[in-house]
XYZ file of C-alpha atoms in Angstrom:
694
model
C 0.123 -0.100 -0.144
C 1.394 3.437 -1.030
C 1.036 6.401 1.499
C -0.264 8.470 -1.381
C -2.153 7.758 -4.381
C -1.821 9.910 -7.804
C -4.499 9.885 -10.380
C -5.923 12.230 -12.965
C -9.406 13.134 -13.601
C -9.495 15.096 -16.806
C -7.482 18.185 -16.440
C -7.091 17.710 -12.738
C -4.307 15.778 -10.712
C -5.515 14.144 -7.556
C -3.123 13.381 -4.793
C -4.892 11.269 -2.068
C -3.378 10.990 1.210
C -3.643 7.301 2.141
C -1.755 6.614 5.500
C -4.165 4.971 8.020
C -5.101 5.336 10.731
C -4.930 9.379 10.595
C -3.082 10.204 7.460
C 0.109 11.214 9.385
C 2.501 13.424 7.352
C 5.323 11.061 7.756
C 8.362 10.826 5.401
C 6.656 8.635 2.943
C 3.696 10.871 2.680
C 5.929 13.994 2.249
C 7.752 12.118 -0.632
C 4.283 11.139 -2.242
C 3.071 14.640 -2.219
C 6.320 16.261 -3.608
C 6.419 13.379 -6.382
C 2.587 13.833 -7.232
C 3.221 17.799 -7.466
C 6.395 17.192 -9.752
C 4.438 14.730 -11.871
C 1.578 17.152 -12.335
C 3.982 19.878 -13.208
C 5.541 17.800 -15.964
C 2.104 16.782 -17.261
C 1.038 19.560 -19.813
C -2.471 17.927 -19.790
C -2.879 18.683 -15.942
C -4.096 22.185 -15.330
C -4.833 22.058 -11.458
C -4.037 19.812 -8.622
C -6.189 18.578 -5.779
C -4.801 17.303 -2.376
C -7.556 15.434 -0.602
C -7.717 12.715 2.340
C -11.361 11.278 2.750
C -14.764 12.701 3.802
C -13.732 11.827 7.644
C -9.974 12.708 7.489
C -7.651 15.080 5.671
C -4.681 14.575 8.057
C -3.973 14.186 11.563
C -0.597 16.126 11.280
C 2.866 15.377 11.722
C 3.798 11.763 12.536
C 5.156 12.187 16.001
C 6.682 8.762 15.898
C 9.294 10.352 13.929
C 10.116 12.915 16.505
C 13.794 12.700 17.512
C 14.623 10.617 14.519
C 16.437 11.770 11.494
C 13.233 11.374 9.497
C 11.754 14.311 11.451
C 13.844 16.576 9.249
C 14.702 14.153 6.410
C 13.891 15.694 3.069
C 11.373 16.559 1.921
C 10.519 17.934 5.124
C 6.940 19.429 5.852
C 8.520 22.705 5.243
C 9.827 21.779 1.901
C 6.521 20.058 1.008
C 4.636 23.409 1.792
C 7.161 25.354 -0.198
C 6.722 23.348 -3.092
C 2.931 23.605 -2.980
C 3.215 27.130 -2.963
C 5.707 27.472 -5.858
C 3.345 25.287 -8.109
C 2.508 27.245 -11.266
C -0.603 25.370 -11.391
C -3.483 26.029 -8.708
C -3.171 23.531 -5.784
C -6.467 23.036 -4.061
C -6.818 21.346 -0.321
C -10.105 19.615 -0.260
C -10.805 19.108 3.434
C -13.310 16.586 4.954
C -13.524 15.557 8.579
C -10.473 16.144 10.749
C -7.788 18.428 9.587
C -5.081 19.256 12.189
C -1.610 20.022 12.896
C 0.740 19.663 9.999
C -2.284 18.572 7.889
C -3.791 22.100 8.471
C -0.287 23.704 7.839
C -0.101 22.091 4.478
C -3.744 23.052 3.649
C -2.645 26.637 4.387
C 0.147 26.449 1.743
C -2.384 25.850 -0.853
C -3.473 28.405 -3.241
C -7.223 27.462 -2.491
C -9.044 25.401 0.187
C -12.656 24.170 0.203
C -14.280 22.141 3.112
C -17.416 20.293 4.139
C -19.194 22.345 6.890
C -18.635 19.805 9.417
C -14.991 19.463 9.155
C -12.833 20.192 12.130
C -9.484 22.330 12.374
C -6.921 22.492 15.097
C -3.310 23.212 15.791
C -2.801 21.011 18.901
C 0.827 20.743 19.187
C 0.876 22.771 22.306
C -0.567 19.395 23.972
C 2.605 18.000 23.098
C 4.662 20.896 24.544
C 5.391 22.287 21.069
C 4.068 24.960 18.635
C 3.109 24.398 15.143
C 6.661 24.342 13.518
C 5.726 24.357 9.603
C 4.253 27.791 9.035
C 1.190 27.467 11.338
C 1.794 30.331 13.714
C 2.579 32.596 10.612
C -0.235 31.725 8.089
C -3.123 31.071 10.349
C -3.226 34.829 11.899
C -3.043 35.965 8.018
C -5.979 33.744 7.160
C -8.435 34.094 10.137
C -7.064 37.079 12.258
C -4.604 37.459 15.183
C -6.976 36.775 17.978
C -8.840 33.845 16.683
C -5.416 32.280 15.513
C -3.877 32.676 18.791
C -6.861 31.400 20.774
C -6.527 28.212 18.585
C -2.736 27.844 18.742
C -2.224 28.556 22.494
C -5.233 26.099 23.434
C -4.693 23.457 20.794
C -8.492 22.875 20.979
C -10.432 21.991 17.653
C -13.030 24.289 16.050
C -15.591 23.817 13.478
C -14.681 24.913 9.857
C -17.842 26.619 9.542
C -16.829 29.027 12.197
C -14.381 30.618 9.791
C -16.770 31.076 6.860
C -16.010 34.279 5.201
C -12.293 34.250 6.243
C -9.344 33.747 3.827
C -9.190 30.196 5.192
C -11.536 28.881 3.099
C -12.739 29.685 -0.391
C -15.896 27.492 -0.414
C -17.942 25.108 1.677
C -19.253 22.250 -0.083
C -21.918 19.211 0.170
C -22.044 15.964 -1.125
C -19.190 13.874 -2.369
C -16.013 15.906 -1.517
C -13.874 14.898 -4.399
C -16.578 15.568 -7.154
C -16.898 19.073 -5.387
C -13.155 19.424 -5.485
C -12.838 18.770 -9.088
C -15.671 21.029 -10.035
C -14.052 24.001 -8.121
C -10.873 23.202 -9.685
C -12.075 23.353 -13.253
C -13.848 26.634 -12.163
C -10.486 28.050 -10.998
C -8.848 26.901 -14.370
C -11.818 28.249 -16.455
C -11.824 31.486 -14.545
C -8.125 31.866 -14.851
C -8.275 32.869 -11.206
C -4.815 34.265 -10.008
C -2.843 32.001 -7.421
C -3.305 33.218 -3.935
C -0.787 32.399 -1.133
C -1.676 32.951 2.430
C 1.872 34.230 3.275
C 1.101 37.417 1.349
C -1.822 38.463 3.332
C -1.238 41.451 5.480
C -1.841 40.811 9.290
C -1.750 43.396 12.017
C -3.792 44.394 15.231
C -5.293 47.550 16.015
C -3.651 47.351 19.604
C -0.689 45.143 19.002
C 1.426 45.846 21.773
C -1.554 46.113 24.422
C -3.092 42.800 23.124
C 0.037 40.895 23.116
C 0.835 41.967 26.708
C -2.583 41.022 27.806
C -2.378 37.664 25.980
C 1.057 37.063 27.777
C -0.356 37.855 31.079
C -3.398 35.482 30.386
C -1.323 32.508 29.269
C 1.216 32.739 31.974
C -1.510 32.485 34.605
C -2.763 29.325 33.336
C 0.239 27.530 31.643
C 2.019 27.048 34.956
C 5.502 25.509 34.165
C 4.702 24.540 30.810
C 6.786 26.903 28.287
C 4.955 26.146 25.090
C 1.815 28.261 25.536
C 4.013 31.432 25.943
C 6.215 30.554 23.017
C 3.004 30.418 20.935
C 2.117 34.010 21.935
C 5.733 35.067 20.969
C 5.416 33.211 17.515
C 2.139 34.860 16.764
C 3.566 38.244 17.884
C 6.222 37.505 15.299
C 3.903 37.043 12.637
C 2.288 40.597 13.214
C 5.629 42.452 13.877
C 7.803 40.872 11.455
C 7.886 40.202 7.487
C 6.811 36.415 6.734
C 10.290 35.029 6.367
C 11.486 36.515 9.638
C 8.574 35.288 11.459
C 9.032 31.943 10.021
C 12.678 31.752 11.487
C 11.258 32.910 14.753
C 8.835 29.966 14.614
C 11.304 27.285 13.640
C 13.786 28.693 16.345
C 11.118 28.345 19.124
C 9.949 24.971 17.766
C 13.450 23.526 17.979
C 14.033 24.760 21.509
C 10.633 23.372 22.688
C 11.477 19.866 20.922
C 14.427 19.555 23.294
C 12.668 20.756 26.570
C 12.045 18.331 29.389
C 8.362 19.206 29.326
C 7.936 18.359 25.661
C 9.534 15.060 26.251
C 7.233 14.517 29.223
C 3.988 15.261 27.479
C 5.023 13.297 24.289
C 6.034 10.242 26.680
C 2.515 10.594 28.239
C 0.770 10.622 24.601
C 2.678 7.578 23.475
C 2.416 5.967 26.778
C -1.651 6.291 26.868
C -1.484 4.415 23.567
C 0.775 1.861 24.597
C -1.329 1.250 27.538
C -4.249 -0.125 25.446
C -1.967 -2.854 24.062
C -1.651 -6.111 25.941
C 1.074 -8.247 24.316
C -0.631 -11.716 24.396
C -4.313 -10.363 23.619
C -4.173 -9.781 19.883
C -6.029 -6.974 18.285
C -8.484 -9.044 16.692
C -9.555 -11.009 19.661
C -13.294 -11.268 19.809
C -15.181 -8.834 22.027
C -18.270 -9.669 24.124
C -21.400 -7.529 23.635
C -22.175 -5.195 26.397
C -25.477 -3.938 26.046
C -26.540 -3.669 29.749
C -24.686 -3.240 32.757
C -25.397 -3.730 36.473
C -23.666 -1.967 39.340
C -23.999 -3.288 42.956
C -23.906 -0.381 45.450
C -25.465 3.071 45.069
C -22.972 5.045 47.279
C -20.662 7.589 45.991
C -18.326 5.120 44.063
C -21.309 3.031 42.734
C -23.244 6.012 41.449
C -20.050 7.297 39.745
C -19.375 4.178 38.293
C -23.070 4.018 37.050
C -22.766 7.576 35.508
C -19.846 6.657 33.160
C -22.108 4.083 31.269
C -25.233 6.362 31.303
C -23.277 8.874 29.729
C -22.234 6.593 27.100
C -25.610 5.617 26.396
C -25.681 2.199 27.906
C -28.525 1.134 30.276
C -27.623 0.526 33.951
C -29.453 -1.175 36.693
C -28.100 -0.261 40.445
C -28.525 -2.919 43.161
C -29.038 -2.031 46.673
C -30.305 -3.753 49.876
C -32.444 -0.969 51.201
C -34.810 1.473 49.133
C -33.610 4.339 51.215
C -30.020 3.656 50.171
C -31.291 3.379 46.393
C -33.186 6.698 46.815
C -30.152 8.496 48.170
C -27.823 7.140 45.557
C -30.125 8.085 42.637
C -30.479 11.461 44.312
C -26.835 12.046 44.117
C -26.683 10.969 40.292
C -29.282 13.330 39.574
C -27.799 16.187 41.362
C -24.499 15.433 39.645
C -26.192 15.531 36.209
C -28.051 18.790 37.179
C -24.952 20.435 38.353
C -23.412 19.654 34.926
C -26.535 21.272 33.203
C -25.894 24.420 35.229
C -22.620 24.808 34.353
C -23.181 24.215 30.549
C -21.379 21.224 30.234
C -24.388 19.324 29.643
C -27.769 19.912 28.004
C -31.109 19.087 29.503
C -31.907 16.720 26.875
C -28.752 14.802 27.297
C -29.331 14.452 31.043
C -32.813 13.325 30.558
C -31.775 10.681 28.142
C -29.075 9.544 30.646
C -31.444 9.268 33.658
C -33.903 7.589 31.422
C -31.320 4.719 31.121
C -31.101 4.108 34.860
C -33.057 1.641 36.840
C -32.883 0.331 40.513
C -33.562 -3.033 42.206
C -33.391 -4.753 45.520
C -33.237 -8.030 44.008
C -29.871 -9.754 42.621
C -32.400 -11.578 40.360
C -32.977 -8.377 38.308
C -29.183 -8.547 37.305
C -29.636 -11.567 35.358
C -29.668 -10.211 31.792
C -26.628 -7.835 32.347
C -23.566 -8.278 30.374
C -21.260 -6.836 32.805
C -21.644 -6.564 36.486
C -19.401 -4.335 38.817
C -19.592 -4.528 42.319
C -18.830 -1.296 44.428
C -19.479 -2.643 47.976
C -17.292 -2.300 51.126
C -13.629 -3.134 50.967
C -13.712 -6.288 52.754
C -12.890 -9.752 51.381
C -15.673 -11.530 53.376
C -18.429 -9.075 51.943
C -17.041 -9.421 48.333
C -17.250 -13.310 48.766
C -21.069 -13.094 49.485
C -21.601 -10.793 46.664
C -19.736 -12.974 44.071
C -21.253 -16.041 45.193
C -24.731 -14.575 44.723
C -23.512 -13.252 41.316
C -22.513 -16.713 40.345
C -26.127 -17.806 40.989
C -27.833 -15.232 38.947
C -25.536 -14.001 36.275
C -26.022 -15.345 32.663
C -23.548 -17.419 30.947
C -20.610 -15.073 29.347
C -21.456 -12.163 31.719
C -18.281 -10.373 32.910
C -18.226 -9.915 36.623
C -16.040 -7.337 37.858
C -14.711 -6.128 41.269
C -14.084 -2.366 42.063
C -11.532 -3.436 44.750
C -8.474 -0.976 45.126
C -6.301 -3.449 47.087
C -7.985 -7.080 47.562
C -6.829 -10.246 46.015
C -8.870 -10.536 42.626
C -7.748 -14.172 42.217
C -9.369 -14.874 45.642
C -12.550 -12.948 44.542
C -12.730 -15.014 41.444
C -12.305 -18.305 43.244
C -15.830 -17.475 44.834
C -17.461 -18.355 41.719
C -17.483 -21.349 39.345
C -16.438 -18.998 36.304
C -13.084 -17.402 37.335
C -12.418 -16.894 33.703
C -15.205 -14.284 33.507
C -13.822 -12.282 36.611
C -11.851 -9.173 36.186
C -10.822 -6.272 38.477
C -12.083 -2.788 37.231
C -10.606 -0.405 39.757
C -12.203 3.064 39.318
C -10.913 6.121 41.202
C -13.166 8.533 43.014
C -15.166 10.441 42.038
C -15.726 7.788 39.445
C -17.714 9.727 36.969
C -14.913 12.459 36.731
C -11.523 10.490 37.263
C -9.833 9.582 33.988
C -7.812 6.558 35.256
C -9.152 2.887 35.355
C -6.939 0.022 36.688
C -7.829 -3.295 34.788
C -6.820 -5.918 37.223
C -6.101 -9.116 35.391
C -6.468 -12.213 37.308
C -4.605 -15.562 36.825
C -7.866 -16.882 35.103
C -9.268 -13.990 33.491
C -10.025 -14.761 29.705
C -8.373 -12.803 27.063
C -11.723 -11.779 25.490
C -12.738 -10.456 28.718
C -9.757 -8.228 28.829
C -10.329 -7.184 25.179
C -14.073 -6.163 25.939
C -13.120 -4.116 29.148
C -10.431 -2.367 27.242
C -12.617 -1.361 24.520
C -15.408 -0.454 26.913
C -12.986 1.807 28.678
C -12.515 3.891 25.619
C -16.205 4.076 25.167
C -16.705 5.666 28.478
C -13.595 7.827 28.028
C -11.289 6.164 30.732
C -7.634 5.541 30.294
C -7.175 1.799 31.052
C -4.008 0.416 32.219
C -3.641 -3.269 32.912
C -2.254 -4.332 36.272
C -1.475 -7.811 37.612
C -2.576 -9.151 41.074
C -0.925 -7.718 44.120
C -1.874 -5.807 47.370
C -2.797 -2.408 45.913
C -2.163 -2.996 42.205
C 0.092 -0.400 40.642
C -1.148 2.966 42.078
C -2.077 2.151 45.665
C 0.901 -0.075 46.157
C 3.322 2.617 45.223
C 1.430 5.441 46.973
C 1.502 3.660 50.211
C 5.422 4.161 50.378
C 5.073 7.640 49.139
C 2.749 8.310 52.141
C 5.161 6.340 54.511
C 8.030 8.545 53.601
C 5.910 11.582 54.382
C 5.042 10.154 57.549
C 8.467 9.399 58.529
C 9.741 12.845 57.357
C 7.193 14.375 59.819
C 8.326 12.165 62.658
C 11.996 13.350 61.861
C 11.306 17.060 62.012
C 9.154 18.342 59.068
C 5.483 19.440 59.547
C 2.760 18.135 57.544
C 2.374 21.674 55.770
C 6.008 21.865 55.016
C 5.777 18.270 53.298
C 2.645 19.332 51.455
C 3.861 22.717 50.379
C 7.048 21.251 49.176
C 5.382 18.503 46.950
C 2.934 20.951 45.564
C 5.574 23.541 44.539
C 7.252 20.668 42.936
C 3.991 20.073 40.986
C 1.837 17.463 42.694
C -1.707 18.430 42.617
C -2.257 17.665 46.341
C 0.301 17.120 49.070
C 0.235 13.821 50.906
C -1.330 14.997 54.229
C -4.039 16.915 52.600
C -4.510 13.655 50.502
C -4.830 11.548 53.767
C -7.250 13.966 55.250
C -9.341 14.011 52.004
C -9.436 10.162 51.894
C -9.872 9.496 55.731
C -7.098 8.845 58.083
C -8.771 5.774 59.283
C -8.565 3.875 56.108
C -4.899 4.132 55.997
C -4.837 3.197 59.667
C -6.517 0.025 58.986
C -4.286 -0.826 56.334
C -1.194 -0.294 58.573
C -2.709 -2.386 61.202
C -2.675 -5.270 58.798
C 0.901 -4.478 57.544
C 2.230 -4.714 61.115
C 1.269 -8.463 61.327
C 1.881 -9.302 57.614
C 5.011 -7.183 56.924
C 6.601 -6.362 60.273
C 9.945 -5.658 58.652
C 8.365 -2.298 57.205
C 9.023 0.843 59.123
C 6.093 3.071 59.400
C 5.593 6.584 60.898
C 3.226 5.723 63.909
C 2.742 9.534 64.505
C 0.073 8.656 62.107
C -1.423 6.189 64.474
C -1.362 8.767 67.322
C -3.386 11.029 65.020
C -6.092 8.363 64.666
C -6.269 7.456 68.112
C -7.392 10.938 68.824
C -10.158 10.725 66.266
C -8.681 12.990 63.569
C -9.919 11.197 60.629
C -9.643 14.167 58.238
C -12.317 16.245 56.464
C -15.220 14.037 57.702
C -14.363 14.720 61.336
C -13.232 18.333 60.753
C -9.939 17.447 62.061
C -7.009 15.426 60.637
C -3.459 16.532 60.004
C -5.329 19.888 59.412
C -8.134 21.711 60.748
C -11.420 22.277 58.770
C -14.239 24.757 59.533
C -17.804 23.726 59.081
C -18.700 23.802 55.278
C -15.179 24.605 54.217
C -12.591 22.114 52.748
C -9.627 24.571 53.296
C -6.855 22.866 55.072
C -5.666 25.132 58.018
C -2.461 24.247 59.807
C -3.287 23.448 63.493
C -0.887 24.202 66.323
C -2.487 21.041 68.202
C -0.653 18.831 65.425
C 2.798 20.258 66.232
C 2.380 19.905 69.944
C 1.206 16.254 69.076
C 4.419 15.655 67.223
C 6.706 17.331 69.539
C 5.381 14.957 72.246
C 5.425 11.872 70.276
C 9.126 12.728 69.137
C 10.053 13.227 72.763
C 8.470 9.917 74.032
C 10.266 8.018 71.216
C 13.635 9.646 71.574
C 13.631 11.484 68.317
C 15.496 14.633 68.047
C 13.848 16.690 65.373
C 16.088 18.016 62.541
C 15.848 20.679 59.907
C 14.812 18.936 56.586
C 15.027 20.721 53.323
C 12.300 20.764 50.729
C 14.579 19.003 48.293
C 15.028 16.000 50.602
C 11.191 15.879 50.963
C 10.693 15.734 47.361
C 13.451 13.099 46.799
C 12.339 10.843 49.566
C 8.736 10.975 48.467
C 9.148 10.758 44.688
C 12.148 8.272 44.696
C 9.889 6.155 46.867
C 7.312 5.969 43.990
C 10.351 5.083 41.498
C 11.758 2.315 43.557
C 8.460 0.556 44.098
C 7.429 1.044 40.415
C 10.748 -0.633 39.479
C 9.529 -3.569 41.686
C 6.258 -3.800 40.019
C 8.076 -3.920 36.524
C 10.431 -6.726 37.605
C 7.280 -8.613 39.131
C 5.328 -8.270 35.928
C 2.491 -6.331 37.830
C 3.107 -3.608 35.197
C 3.518 -4.179 31.650
C 5.846 -1.205 30.869
C 7.289 1.609 32.751
C 5.145 4.039 30.779
C 1.973 2.343 32.218
C 2.999 3.230 35.631
C 3.487 6.837 34.597
C 0.071 6.873 33.108
C -1.523 5.628 36.223
C 0.214 8.473 38.153
C -0.548 10.987 35.592
C -4.329 10.063 35.184
C -5.015 9.126 38.634
C -2.762 10.482 41.285
C -2.297 14.271 40.280
C 1.338 13.813 39.171
C 2.517 16.727 37.169
C 2.067 16.313 33.482
C 5.262 18.305 32.769
C 7.414 15.816 34.502
C 5.903 12.860 32.812
C 5.452 10.240 35.490
C 7.722 8.942 38.300
C 9.602 6.680 36.038
C 10.185 9.191 33.281
C 11.242 11.783 36.014
C 14.009 9.382 37.367
C 15.331 8.989 33.712
C 15.310 12.744 33.391
C 17.190 13.074 36.684
C 19.532 10.490 35.652
C 18.944 6.851 36.911
C 22.693 6.646 38.155
C 22.075 9.755 40.385
C 18.721 8.404 41.662
C 20.374 5.106 42.845
C 22.988 6.986 44.515
C 20.556 8.926 46.451
C 18.459 5.768 47.370
C 21.770 4.273 48.853
C 22.396 7.351 50.842
C 18.732 7.191 52.167
C 19.425 3.380 53.043
C 22.701 4.174 54.865
C 21.192 7.129 56.903
C 17.851 5.301 57.660
C 18.706 1.512 57.868
C 15.520 1.081 56.026
C 15.916 -1.905 53.461
C 13.362 -0.231 51.330
C 15.895 2.164 50.125
C 18.232 -0.613 48.649
C 17.712 0.336 44.840
C 15.341 -2.518 43.137
C 17.389 -4.940 41.123
C 15.964 -3.381 37.938
C 17.236 -0.206 38.726
C 20.801 -1.342 39.704
C 20.699 -3.443 36.423
C 19.810 -0.541 34.342
C 22.488 1.710 35.889
C 25.039 -1.138 35.169
C 23.917 -1.457 31.557
C 23.724 2.436 31.197
C 20.051 2.109 30.253
C 16.940 3.867 31.230
C 13.620 2.743 32.913
C 11.392 4.100 30.252
């Protein structure tokens, strides 16, 4: 299969982009376009050229799989392709249907004419990868649609309907019906009317309040961009389009693009982009694995988690029946679901019609028998193995053959849960994160007996309900919670040694975490972690925990739900207020245990907590609990508030330098006597081989 197809239709040459799945502008496509243009130029019978994709897709832009490889700038580069288009002595028409983004839009901007279907969608999304458009997009788009509209598109990376730009120089005509037929008719009209060849680059561009506008734009973008440099660079590139001749503006754009390409922030965002796609692949589950039909879902439990889980499927148009043991619990749960939807309507995120449609798919029941026609049943009951046992034994009786039985457990043994049924191949873990209707992450826990078609089905279903699914093996806590336990353990030990909870939180939040560990503990409930620690003291007595956290719980300070935890909370207010009583409690605890408090730097706080994630993550890789390092990073980026610009704990370790990370771990081991800090064998191996984790 060739990446482009050349054909002639009368006096018009047609170059069709044919590079599934997104018509990416890779090297082969670029070669094909230039070859087609050269062929058309040499054929006296050809009077015009049409570049087209399909009705659904013009081009998804540059092939980022080539980033960092010689093919990125191998000739013909995208710049050369666009230059060749512009210099064609025969009119070149870009015919746009469906998606036209990134390098695809930049190519279209180089054409002499552009036609589009009204429902086409355009975007320059490079900023989402920590980049800016690098093939003239920041220079041509402002000339085509105006400075403010262009900067909004470029700095946000968000798509916009083509129809929005009717009447601008971006589109010469909107067409209905068959796109190719319309493009051929338009090309023939251009030739017949001897229309002059227009170049977007020649359009004059300005802004009536140039300096004031760009200063306003810088201030606005700086406020929302945080540590990401690309949005501000987008402003500078568009400013160059207004303030400099085209060729000088292009030079500025290229310089900014290359500086961003080598930035750690862009590497992190590109790592996440590829990692999210890789996470959907399971090595021993082929893409053509049969999928089980999921037309109806059952959810057991109408609490916060069960209701949130139900909303995912309702919003995707899948009927849901929710089971509870008491009508009062069912009514309360349904009230919360309705309130969530109504809140979305008030905020303009959802239409009333959509809300009504979703709620129309929801039914309740007090009888397990009513789950008999469900294709997927998810339990969201109390996190206790004996409770799960009772639920799954009941499900085994009522669920139809082939129904998928899923547990929303966050830590428990999925193999044990599967053993409570006579159909362990149908059992899988689906660990949603709270609030389940909002959080993007879904840990898919693969049991020893889980069937491949069950895995394929739930991975596809995850995409349908707009979740990022990551496969985990069976262990206590799976990927995310097993790692976060050591992160939190280090935070508690730092407090025992002399830090305050708010110093720890501020240090990690300043570094980029969405929420510090002690605020997180208070939000989740300190009693939950306390119950886990009690189990650990028996099962894993060799692991050292900061028992000041136990003292906190003995005082009844369970967090936001009790108004007091590591912080103080005023009624009706979730703001965490540092509490002097905590400092007094810690001082007394240290004195009782013979601990002399020391001054701890913010740098040590970050290293101890983040490197704890790295070391445990490496062990998960060794054990095969996680399939790949990027899966671990996606878990933390999607579910635990890890800063996007750092790419996840495993990539961060590589950015710091795995050799340096391992040396620091050894220092922690020597200073603390904690065996946890012995670098995981995988880290030691990679350091010895000069390799990275990702």
